[in-house]
Coordinates of C-alpha atoms and ligand atoms in Angstrom, one line a residue:
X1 CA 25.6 -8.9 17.8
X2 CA 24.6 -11.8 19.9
X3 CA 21.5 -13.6 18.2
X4 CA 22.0 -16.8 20.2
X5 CA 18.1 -17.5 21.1
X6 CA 17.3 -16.7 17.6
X7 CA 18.7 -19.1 15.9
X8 CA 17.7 -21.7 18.2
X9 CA 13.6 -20.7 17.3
X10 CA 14.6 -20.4 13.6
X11 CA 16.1 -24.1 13.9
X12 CA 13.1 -25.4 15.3
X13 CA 10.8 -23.3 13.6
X14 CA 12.2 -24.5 10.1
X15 CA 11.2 -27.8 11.1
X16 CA 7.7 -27.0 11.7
X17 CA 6.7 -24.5 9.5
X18 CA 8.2 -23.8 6.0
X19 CA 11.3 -22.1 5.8
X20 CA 10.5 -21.3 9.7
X21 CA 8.3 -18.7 8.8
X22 CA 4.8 -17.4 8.1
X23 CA 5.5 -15.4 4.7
X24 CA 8.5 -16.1 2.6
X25 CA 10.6 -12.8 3.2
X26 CA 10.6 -13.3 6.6
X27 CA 13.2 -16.3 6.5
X28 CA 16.3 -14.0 5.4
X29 CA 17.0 -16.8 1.8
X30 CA 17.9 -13.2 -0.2
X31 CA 20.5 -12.0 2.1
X32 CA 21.6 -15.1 3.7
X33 CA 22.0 -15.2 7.8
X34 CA 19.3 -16.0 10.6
X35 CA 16.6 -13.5 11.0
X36 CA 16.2 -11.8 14.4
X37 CA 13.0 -13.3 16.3
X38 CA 11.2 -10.2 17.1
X39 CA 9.5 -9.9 20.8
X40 CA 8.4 -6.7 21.2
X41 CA 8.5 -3.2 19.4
X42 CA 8.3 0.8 20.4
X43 CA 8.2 3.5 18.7
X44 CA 10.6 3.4 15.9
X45 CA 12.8 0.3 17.4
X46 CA 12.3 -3.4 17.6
X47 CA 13.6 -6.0 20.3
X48 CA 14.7 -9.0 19.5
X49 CA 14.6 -12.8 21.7
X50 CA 18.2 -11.6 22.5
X51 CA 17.5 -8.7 24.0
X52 CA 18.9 -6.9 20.8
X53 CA 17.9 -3.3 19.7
X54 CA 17.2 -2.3 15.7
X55 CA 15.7 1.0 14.1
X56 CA 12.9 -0.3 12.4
X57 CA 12.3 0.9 8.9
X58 CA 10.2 -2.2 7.7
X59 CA 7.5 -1.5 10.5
X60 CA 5.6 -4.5 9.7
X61 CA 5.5 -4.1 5.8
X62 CA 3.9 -0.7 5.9
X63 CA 1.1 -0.6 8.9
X64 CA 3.3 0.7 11.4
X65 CA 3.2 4.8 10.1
X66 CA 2.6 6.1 13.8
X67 CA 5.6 3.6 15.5
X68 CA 5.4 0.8 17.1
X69 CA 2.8 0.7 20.2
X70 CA 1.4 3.9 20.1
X71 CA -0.4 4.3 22.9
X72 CA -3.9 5.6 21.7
X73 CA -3.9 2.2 19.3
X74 CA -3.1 0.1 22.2
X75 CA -5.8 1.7 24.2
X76 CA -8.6 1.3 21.8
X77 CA -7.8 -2.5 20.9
X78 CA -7.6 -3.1 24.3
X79 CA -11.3 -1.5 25.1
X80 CA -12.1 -3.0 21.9
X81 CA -11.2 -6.7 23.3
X82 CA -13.1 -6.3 26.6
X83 CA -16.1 -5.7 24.9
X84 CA -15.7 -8.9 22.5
X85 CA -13.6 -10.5 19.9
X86 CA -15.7 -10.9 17.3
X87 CA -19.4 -11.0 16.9
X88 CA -19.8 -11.5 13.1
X89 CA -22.8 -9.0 13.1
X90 CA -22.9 -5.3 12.0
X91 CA -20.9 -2.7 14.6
X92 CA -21.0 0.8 15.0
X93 CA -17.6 0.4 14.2
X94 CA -17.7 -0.5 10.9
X95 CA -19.7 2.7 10.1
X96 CA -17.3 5.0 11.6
X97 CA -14.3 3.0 9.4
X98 CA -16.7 3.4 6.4
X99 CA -17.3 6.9 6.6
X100 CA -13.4 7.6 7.3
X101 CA -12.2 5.8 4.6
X102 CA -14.8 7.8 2.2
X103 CA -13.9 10.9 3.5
X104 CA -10.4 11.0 2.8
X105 CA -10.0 8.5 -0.2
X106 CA -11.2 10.6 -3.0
X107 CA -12.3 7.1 -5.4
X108 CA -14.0 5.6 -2.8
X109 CA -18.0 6.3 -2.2
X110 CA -18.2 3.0 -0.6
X111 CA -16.4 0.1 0.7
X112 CA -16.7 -3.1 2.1
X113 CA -14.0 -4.4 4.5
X114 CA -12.0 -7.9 4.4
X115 CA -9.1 -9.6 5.9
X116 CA -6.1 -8.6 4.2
X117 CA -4.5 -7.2 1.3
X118 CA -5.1 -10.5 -0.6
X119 CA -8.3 -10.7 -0.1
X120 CA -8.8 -7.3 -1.0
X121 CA -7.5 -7.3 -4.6
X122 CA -9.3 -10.5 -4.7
X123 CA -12.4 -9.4 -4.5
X124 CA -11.7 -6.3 -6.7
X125 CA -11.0 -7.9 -10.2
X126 CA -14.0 -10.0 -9.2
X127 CA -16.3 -7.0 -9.0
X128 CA -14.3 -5.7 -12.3
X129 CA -15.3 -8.7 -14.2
X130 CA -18.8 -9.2 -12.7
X131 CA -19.6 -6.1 -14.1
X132 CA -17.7 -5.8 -17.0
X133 CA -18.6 -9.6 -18.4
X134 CA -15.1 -9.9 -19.3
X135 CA -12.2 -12.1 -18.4
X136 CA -8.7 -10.7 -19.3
X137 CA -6.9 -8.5 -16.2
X138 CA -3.9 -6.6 -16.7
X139 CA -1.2 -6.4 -14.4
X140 CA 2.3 -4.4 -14.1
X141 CA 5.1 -6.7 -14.5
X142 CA 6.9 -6.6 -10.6
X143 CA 4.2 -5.2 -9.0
X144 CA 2.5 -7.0 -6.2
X145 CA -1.6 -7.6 -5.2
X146 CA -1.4 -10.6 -2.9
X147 CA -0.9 -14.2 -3.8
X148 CA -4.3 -15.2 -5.1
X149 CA -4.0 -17.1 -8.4
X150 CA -4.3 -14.1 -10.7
X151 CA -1.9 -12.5 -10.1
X152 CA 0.7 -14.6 -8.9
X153 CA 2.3 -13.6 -12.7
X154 CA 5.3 -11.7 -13.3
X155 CA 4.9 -10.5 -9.3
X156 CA 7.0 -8.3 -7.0
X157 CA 7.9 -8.8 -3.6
X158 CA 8.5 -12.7 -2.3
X159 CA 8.7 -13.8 -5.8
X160 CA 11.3 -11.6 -7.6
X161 CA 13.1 -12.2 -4.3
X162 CA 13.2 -16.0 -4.8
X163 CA 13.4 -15.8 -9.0
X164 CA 10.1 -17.4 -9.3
X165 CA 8.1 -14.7 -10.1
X166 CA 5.3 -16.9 -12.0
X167 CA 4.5 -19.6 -9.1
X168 CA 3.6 -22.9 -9.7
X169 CA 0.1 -24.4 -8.6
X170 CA -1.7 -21.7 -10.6
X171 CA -4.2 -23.2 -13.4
X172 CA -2.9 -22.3 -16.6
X173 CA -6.9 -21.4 -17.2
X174 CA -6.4 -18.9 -14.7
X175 CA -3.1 -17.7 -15.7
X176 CA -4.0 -16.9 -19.2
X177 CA -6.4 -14.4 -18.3
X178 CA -3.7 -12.2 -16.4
X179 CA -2.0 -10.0 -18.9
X180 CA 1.3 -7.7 -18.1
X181 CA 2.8 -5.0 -19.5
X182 CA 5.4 -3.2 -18.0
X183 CA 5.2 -0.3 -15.2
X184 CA 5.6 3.0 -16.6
X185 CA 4.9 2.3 -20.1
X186 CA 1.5 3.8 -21.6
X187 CA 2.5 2.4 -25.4
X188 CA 2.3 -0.9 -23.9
X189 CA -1.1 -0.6 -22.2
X190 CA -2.7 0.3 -25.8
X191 CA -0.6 -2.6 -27.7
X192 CA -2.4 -5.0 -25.1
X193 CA -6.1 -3.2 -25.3
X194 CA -5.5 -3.5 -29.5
X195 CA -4.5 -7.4 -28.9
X196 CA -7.5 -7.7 -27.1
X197 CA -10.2 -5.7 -27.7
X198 CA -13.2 -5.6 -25.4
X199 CA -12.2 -8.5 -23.6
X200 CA -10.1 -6.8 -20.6
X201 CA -12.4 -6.0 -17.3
X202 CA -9.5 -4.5 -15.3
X203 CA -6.3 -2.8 -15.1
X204 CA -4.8 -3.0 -11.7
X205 CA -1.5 -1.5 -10.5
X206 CA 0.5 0.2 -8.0
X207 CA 0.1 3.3 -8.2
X208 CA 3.3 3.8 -6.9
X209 CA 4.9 0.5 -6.9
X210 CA 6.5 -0.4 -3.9
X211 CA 6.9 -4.0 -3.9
X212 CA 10.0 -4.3 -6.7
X213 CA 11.7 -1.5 -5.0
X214 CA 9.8 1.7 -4.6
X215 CA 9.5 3.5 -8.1
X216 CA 8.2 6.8 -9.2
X217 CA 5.6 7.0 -12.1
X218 CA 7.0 9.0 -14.8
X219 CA 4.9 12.4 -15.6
X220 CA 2.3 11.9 -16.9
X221 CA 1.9 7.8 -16.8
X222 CA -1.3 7.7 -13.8
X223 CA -3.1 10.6 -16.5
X224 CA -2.9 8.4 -19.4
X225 CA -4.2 5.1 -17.5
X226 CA -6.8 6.9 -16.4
X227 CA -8.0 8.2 -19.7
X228 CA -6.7 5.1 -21.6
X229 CA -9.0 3.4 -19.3
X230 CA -11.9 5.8 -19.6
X231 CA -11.7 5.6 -23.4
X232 CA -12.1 1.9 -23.9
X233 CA -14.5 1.0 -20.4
X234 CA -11.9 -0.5 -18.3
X235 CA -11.8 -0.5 -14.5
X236 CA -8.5 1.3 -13.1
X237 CA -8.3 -0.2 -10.0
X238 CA -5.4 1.4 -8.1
X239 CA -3.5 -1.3 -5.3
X240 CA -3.5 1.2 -2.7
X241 CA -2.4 -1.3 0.3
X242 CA 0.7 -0.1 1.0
X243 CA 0.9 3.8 -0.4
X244 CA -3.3 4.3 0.7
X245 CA -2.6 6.5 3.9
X246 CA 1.2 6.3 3.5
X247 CA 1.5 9.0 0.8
X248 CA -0.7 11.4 1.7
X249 CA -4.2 11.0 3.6
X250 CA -6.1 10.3 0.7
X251 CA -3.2 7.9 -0.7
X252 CA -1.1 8.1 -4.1
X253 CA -4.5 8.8 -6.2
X254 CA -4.6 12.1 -3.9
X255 CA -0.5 13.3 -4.5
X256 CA -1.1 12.8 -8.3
X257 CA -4.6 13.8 -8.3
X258 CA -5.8 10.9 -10.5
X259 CA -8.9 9.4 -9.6
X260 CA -9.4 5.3 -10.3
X261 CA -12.9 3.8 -10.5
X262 CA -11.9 1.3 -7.6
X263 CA -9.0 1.1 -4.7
X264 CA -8.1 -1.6 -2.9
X265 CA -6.2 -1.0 0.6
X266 CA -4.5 -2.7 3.3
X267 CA -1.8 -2.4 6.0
X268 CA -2.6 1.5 7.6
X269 CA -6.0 0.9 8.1
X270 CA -6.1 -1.8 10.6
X271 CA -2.7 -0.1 12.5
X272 CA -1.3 -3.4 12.8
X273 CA -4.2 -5.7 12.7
X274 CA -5.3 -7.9 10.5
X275 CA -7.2 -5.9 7.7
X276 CA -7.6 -5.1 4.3
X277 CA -10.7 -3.1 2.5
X278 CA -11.8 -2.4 -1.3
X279 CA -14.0 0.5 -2.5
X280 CA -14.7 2.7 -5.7
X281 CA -17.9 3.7 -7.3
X282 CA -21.3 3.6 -6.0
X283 CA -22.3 1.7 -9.1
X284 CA -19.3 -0.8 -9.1
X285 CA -19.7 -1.6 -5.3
X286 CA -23.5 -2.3 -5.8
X287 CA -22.8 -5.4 -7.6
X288 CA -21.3 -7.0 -4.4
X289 CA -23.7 -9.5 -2.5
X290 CA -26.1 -8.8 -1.1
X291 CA -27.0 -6.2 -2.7
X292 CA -25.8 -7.5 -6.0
X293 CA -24.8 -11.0 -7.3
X294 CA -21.0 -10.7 -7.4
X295 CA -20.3 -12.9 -3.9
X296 CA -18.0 -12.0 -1.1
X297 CA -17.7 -12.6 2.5
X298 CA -16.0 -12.7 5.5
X299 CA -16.4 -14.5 9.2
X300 CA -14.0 -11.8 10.6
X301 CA -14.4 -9.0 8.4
X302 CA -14.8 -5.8 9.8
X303 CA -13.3 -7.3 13.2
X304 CA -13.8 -4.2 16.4
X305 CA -9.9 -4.8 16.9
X306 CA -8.6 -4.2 13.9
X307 CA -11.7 -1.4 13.2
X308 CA -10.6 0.0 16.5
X309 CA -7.2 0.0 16.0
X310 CA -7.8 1.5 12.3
X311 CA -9.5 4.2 13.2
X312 CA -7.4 5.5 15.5
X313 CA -4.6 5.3 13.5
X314 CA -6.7 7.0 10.6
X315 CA -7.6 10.2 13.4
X316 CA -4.1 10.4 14.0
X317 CA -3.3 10.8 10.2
X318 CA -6.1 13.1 10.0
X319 CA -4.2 15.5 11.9
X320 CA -2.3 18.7 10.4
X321 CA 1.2 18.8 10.0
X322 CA 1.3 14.7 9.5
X323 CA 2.9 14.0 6.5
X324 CA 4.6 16.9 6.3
X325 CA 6.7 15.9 8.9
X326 CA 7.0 12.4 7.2
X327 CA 8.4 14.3 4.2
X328 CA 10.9 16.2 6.4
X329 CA 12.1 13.0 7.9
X330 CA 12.6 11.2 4.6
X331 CA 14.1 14.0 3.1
X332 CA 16.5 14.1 5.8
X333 CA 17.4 10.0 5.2
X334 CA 17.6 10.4 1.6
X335 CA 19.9 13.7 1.5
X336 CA 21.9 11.8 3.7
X337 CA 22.5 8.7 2.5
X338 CA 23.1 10.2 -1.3
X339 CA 26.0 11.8 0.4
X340 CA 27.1 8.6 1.9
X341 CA 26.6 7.1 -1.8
X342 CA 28.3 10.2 -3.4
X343 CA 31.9 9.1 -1.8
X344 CA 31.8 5.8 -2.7
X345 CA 32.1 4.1 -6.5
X346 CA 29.5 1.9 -5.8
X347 CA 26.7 2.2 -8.5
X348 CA 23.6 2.9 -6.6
X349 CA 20.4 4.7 -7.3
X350 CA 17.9 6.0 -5.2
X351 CA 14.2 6.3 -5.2
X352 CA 11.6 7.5 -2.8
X353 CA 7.9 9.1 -3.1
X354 CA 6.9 10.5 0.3
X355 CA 7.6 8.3 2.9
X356 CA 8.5 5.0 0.9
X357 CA 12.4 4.8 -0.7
X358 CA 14.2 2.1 -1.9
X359 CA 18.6 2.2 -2.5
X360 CA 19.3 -0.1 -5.5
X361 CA 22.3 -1.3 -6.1
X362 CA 22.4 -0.9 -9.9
X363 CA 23.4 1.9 -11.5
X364 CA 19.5 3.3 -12.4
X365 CA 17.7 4.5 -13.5
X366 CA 15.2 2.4 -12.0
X367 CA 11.8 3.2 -12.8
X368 CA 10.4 -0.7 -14.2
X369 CA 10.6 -4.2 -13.2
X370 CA 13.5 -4.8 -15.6
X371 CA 15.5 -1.8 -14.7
X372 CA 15.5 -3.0 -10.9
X373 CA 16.4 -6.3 -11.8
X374 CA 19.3 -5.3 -13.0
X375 CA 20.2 -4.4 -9.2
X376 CA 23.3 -6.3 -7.5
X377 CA 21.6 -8.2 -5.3
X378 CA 24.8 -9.9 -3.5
X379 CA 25.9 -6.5 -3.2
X380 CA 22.8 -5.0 -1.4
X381 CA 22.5 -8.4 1.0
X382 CA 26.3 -7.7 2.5
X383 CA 24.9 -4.0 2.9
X384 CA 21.4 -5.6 4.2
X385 CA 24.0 -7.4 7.2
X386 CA 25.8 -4.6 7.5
X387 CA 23.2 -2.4 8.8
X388 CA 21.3 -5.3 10.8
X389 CA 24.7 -5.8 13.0
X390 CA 24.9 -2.0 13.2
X391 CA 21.3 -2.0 14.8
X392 CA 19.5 -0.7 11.7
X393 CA 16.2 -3.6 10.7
X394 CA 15.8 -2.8 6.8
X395 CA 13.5 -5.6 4.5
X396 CA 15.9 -7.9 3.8
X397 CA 15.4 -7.9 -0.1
X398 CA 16.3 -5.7 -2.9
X399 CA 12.8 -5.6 -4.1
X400 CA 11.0 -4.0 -1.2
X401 CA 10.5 -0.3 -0.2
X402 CA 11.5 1.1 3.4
X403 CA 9.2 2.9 5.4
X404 CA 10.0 6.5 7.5
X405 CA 7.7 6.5 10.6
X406 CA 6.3 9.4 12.4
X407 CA 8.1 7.5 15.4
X408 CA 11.7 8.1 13.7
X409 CA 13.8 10.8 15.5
X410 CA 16.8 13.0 14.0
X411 CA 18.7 11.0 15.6
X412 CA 17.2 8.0 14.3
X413 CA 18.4 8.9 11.4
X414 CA 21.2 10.4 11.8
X415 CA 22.2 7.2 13.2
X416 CA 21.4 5.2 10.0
X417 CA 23.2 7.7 7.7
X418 CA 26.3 6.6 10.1
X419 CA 25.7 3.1 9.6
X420 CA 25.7 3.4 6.3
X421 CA 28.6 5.2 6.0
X422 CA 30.5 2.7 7.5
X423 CA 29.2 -0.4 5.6
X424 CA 29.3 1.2 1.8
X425 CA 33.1 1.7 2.9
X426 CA 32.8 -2.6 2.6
X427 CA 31.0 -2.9 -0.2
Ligands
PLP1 C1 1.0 -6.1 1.0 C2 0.4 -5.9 -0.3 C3 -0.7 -6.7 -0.7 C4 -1.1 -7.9 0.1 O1 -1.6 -7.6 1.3 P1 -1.7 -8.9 2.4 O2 -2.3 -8.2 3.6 O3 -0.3 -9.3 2.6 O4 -2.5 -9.9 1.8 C5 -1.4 -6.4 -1.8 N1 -1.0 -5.3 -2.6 C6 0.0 -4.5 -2.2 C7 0.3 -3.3 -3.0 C8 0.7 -4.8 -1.1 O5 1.8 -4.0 -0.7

């Protein structure tokens, strides 16, 4: 595959931005090679500067659940633009995204929408400790809430990619209040609660992490945070900004039926444009300004574009049959690629909750940070090339989950499963 023009933008984009890119995983370090410059996407494919074609199965991190370009998003944006960019005053909009998100989000009684995913869980732990009066946050080691200071600790994504999973620049002050225990693991929760008794606001997590590799929670695990939680007057916040919308209409709280007092979301609801949103209790949201004291604010928040192009994406997951047929098409990519596994003595383990899977290379199971560490991660970049010169665009890291859209075809996938059969015959 010819990725000529490519490499010339990466050159001279590595000299003006870092690493050539606007968010670390982007620049290809984990697997090594130039990444494709992307100029335009469709339905389940993406184009490349070279003219190349890839099934997409990162669609933008997550966002992407209808395809690329859907039609009906394109349409509203657009209508949305003509009518103004931005007005920083309260829209019509905003009230129809707010009563959507309430509707099918079964923690959320109200909301209050920001910028991105970041900004989101941001804000969250700030409401958790405004009301609480306490400090102390706990976090799951590998999963991933943005890069504000907090929790820039044990983290998934970027930083397990690059083996700097604690990043620099973060005030120790800071640092010390994030505590971490490891995902899946209930007797660890209540060893940190005993080490620190009434002085933790907030346990946040994944729900289903995605940003380590996808992993399932064990039976049972959601159930005991939640009374855990209950027992001692800690917030469960759930990180819903990747599986919100993705694994079922009212997100992972709504598959497991386990109810946090606050989510924070992302990704889906702004179908591709900048967005993220947090919500939870009546009570918890009325501490935020102006309305209560804990402060938080936007310029852009609750943009018409990315409201817009949110709530049309949010109609189209409203209707029936949707993620149903999600499940049908990553059953399909999973069956398929176990068999591809199955003739091959490459140890490899397989995860996947609804339309989110992860292949590790390692021989599983994986279901914590430590057990996906253990993943061959030389190993999964050779099958990473393998597939991007066969046409197939996975994230190029270990630690990150792939994403079925309602976009992907049989053939699609049928054509993956073929791609991967003929690079694990390499590895
Ligand atoms: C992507 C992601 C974030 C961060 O969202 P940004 O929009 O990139 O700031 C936070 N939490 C989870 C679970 C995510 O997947």
């Amino acid at each position: 595959m010819n990725r000529t023009r490519s490499s010339e933008l990466f050159r001279k984009a590595q000299e003006l931005i870092p690493g050539g890119v606007n968010s670390p995983v982007r620049a290809f370090r984990a697997v090594g090679g130039t990444p494709p410059f992307i100029k335009s996407a469709r339905g389940s494919k993406i184009y490349d500067a070279d003219g190349n074609e890839y099934i997409d199965y990162v669609g933008s991190w997550g966002p992407m659940i209808l395809g690329h370009c859907h039609p009906a998003i394109t349409e509203a944006a657009v209508k949305a633009l003509e009518n103004g960019a931005s007005f920083g005053a309260p829209t019509e909009l905003e009230v129809e995204m707010a009563e959507l998100v309430i509707k099918c989000v079964p923690s959320v009684e109200m909301v209050r929408m920001v910028n991105s995913g970041t900004e989101a869980t941001m804000s969250a732990i700030r409401v958790a400790r405004g009301y609480t009066g306490r400090d102390k946050i706990v976090k799951c080691e590998g999963c991933y809430h943005g890069h504000e200071d907090s929790f820039l600790v044990k983290a998934g994504s970027g930083l397990t990619t690059f083996g700097v999973p604690t990043s620099p620049g973060v005030p120790k002050d800071v640092s010390k209040n994030t505590l971490t225990v490891p995902y899946n693991s209930l007797e660890a929760v209540e060893a940190i609660i005993a080490a620190n008794k009434g002085e933790i606001a907030c346990i946040i997590l994944e729900p289903v992490p995605g940003n380590m590799g996808c992993i399932e929670p064990g039976a049972g695990y959601l159930e005991g945070l939640r009374k855990i939680t209950e027992r001692e007057g800690i917030i469960l916040i759930f990180d819903e900004v990747m599986s919100g919308f993705r694994l079922a209409l009212g997100g992972a709280q709504e598959r497991f039926g386990v109810t946090p007092d606050m989510t924070t979301m992302g990704k889906i609801i702004g179908g591709g444009l900048p967005v993220g949103a947090y919500g939870g209790k009546k009570e918890l949201m009325q501490k935020v300004s102006p309305v209560g004291p804990v402060y938080q604010a936007g310029t852009l928040s609750g943009n018409p574009l990315a409201m817009s192009a949110g709530i049309v994406t949010l109609k189209e997951l409203m209707k029936p049959g949707v993620y149903e047929a999600l499940e049908k098409k990553s059953v399909r990519l999973e069956t398929g690629l176990k068999k591809v596994a199955a003739k091959y003595p490459v140890p490899a383990s397989f995860t996947r909750v609804g339309s989110m899977s992860t292949v590790f290379f390692a021989p599983g199971p994986v279901f914590d940070y430590e057990s996906a560490l253990k993943s061959d991660t030389a190993r999964f970049g050779k099958f990473f090339m393998g597939m991007l010169e066969r046409g197939v665009n996975l994230a190029p890291s270990q630690f990150e989950a792939g994403f079925m859209s309602l976009a992907h075809s049989d053939e699609d996938i049928d054509r993956t499963i073929a791609a991967a059969d003929e690079v694990w015959a390499t590895l």
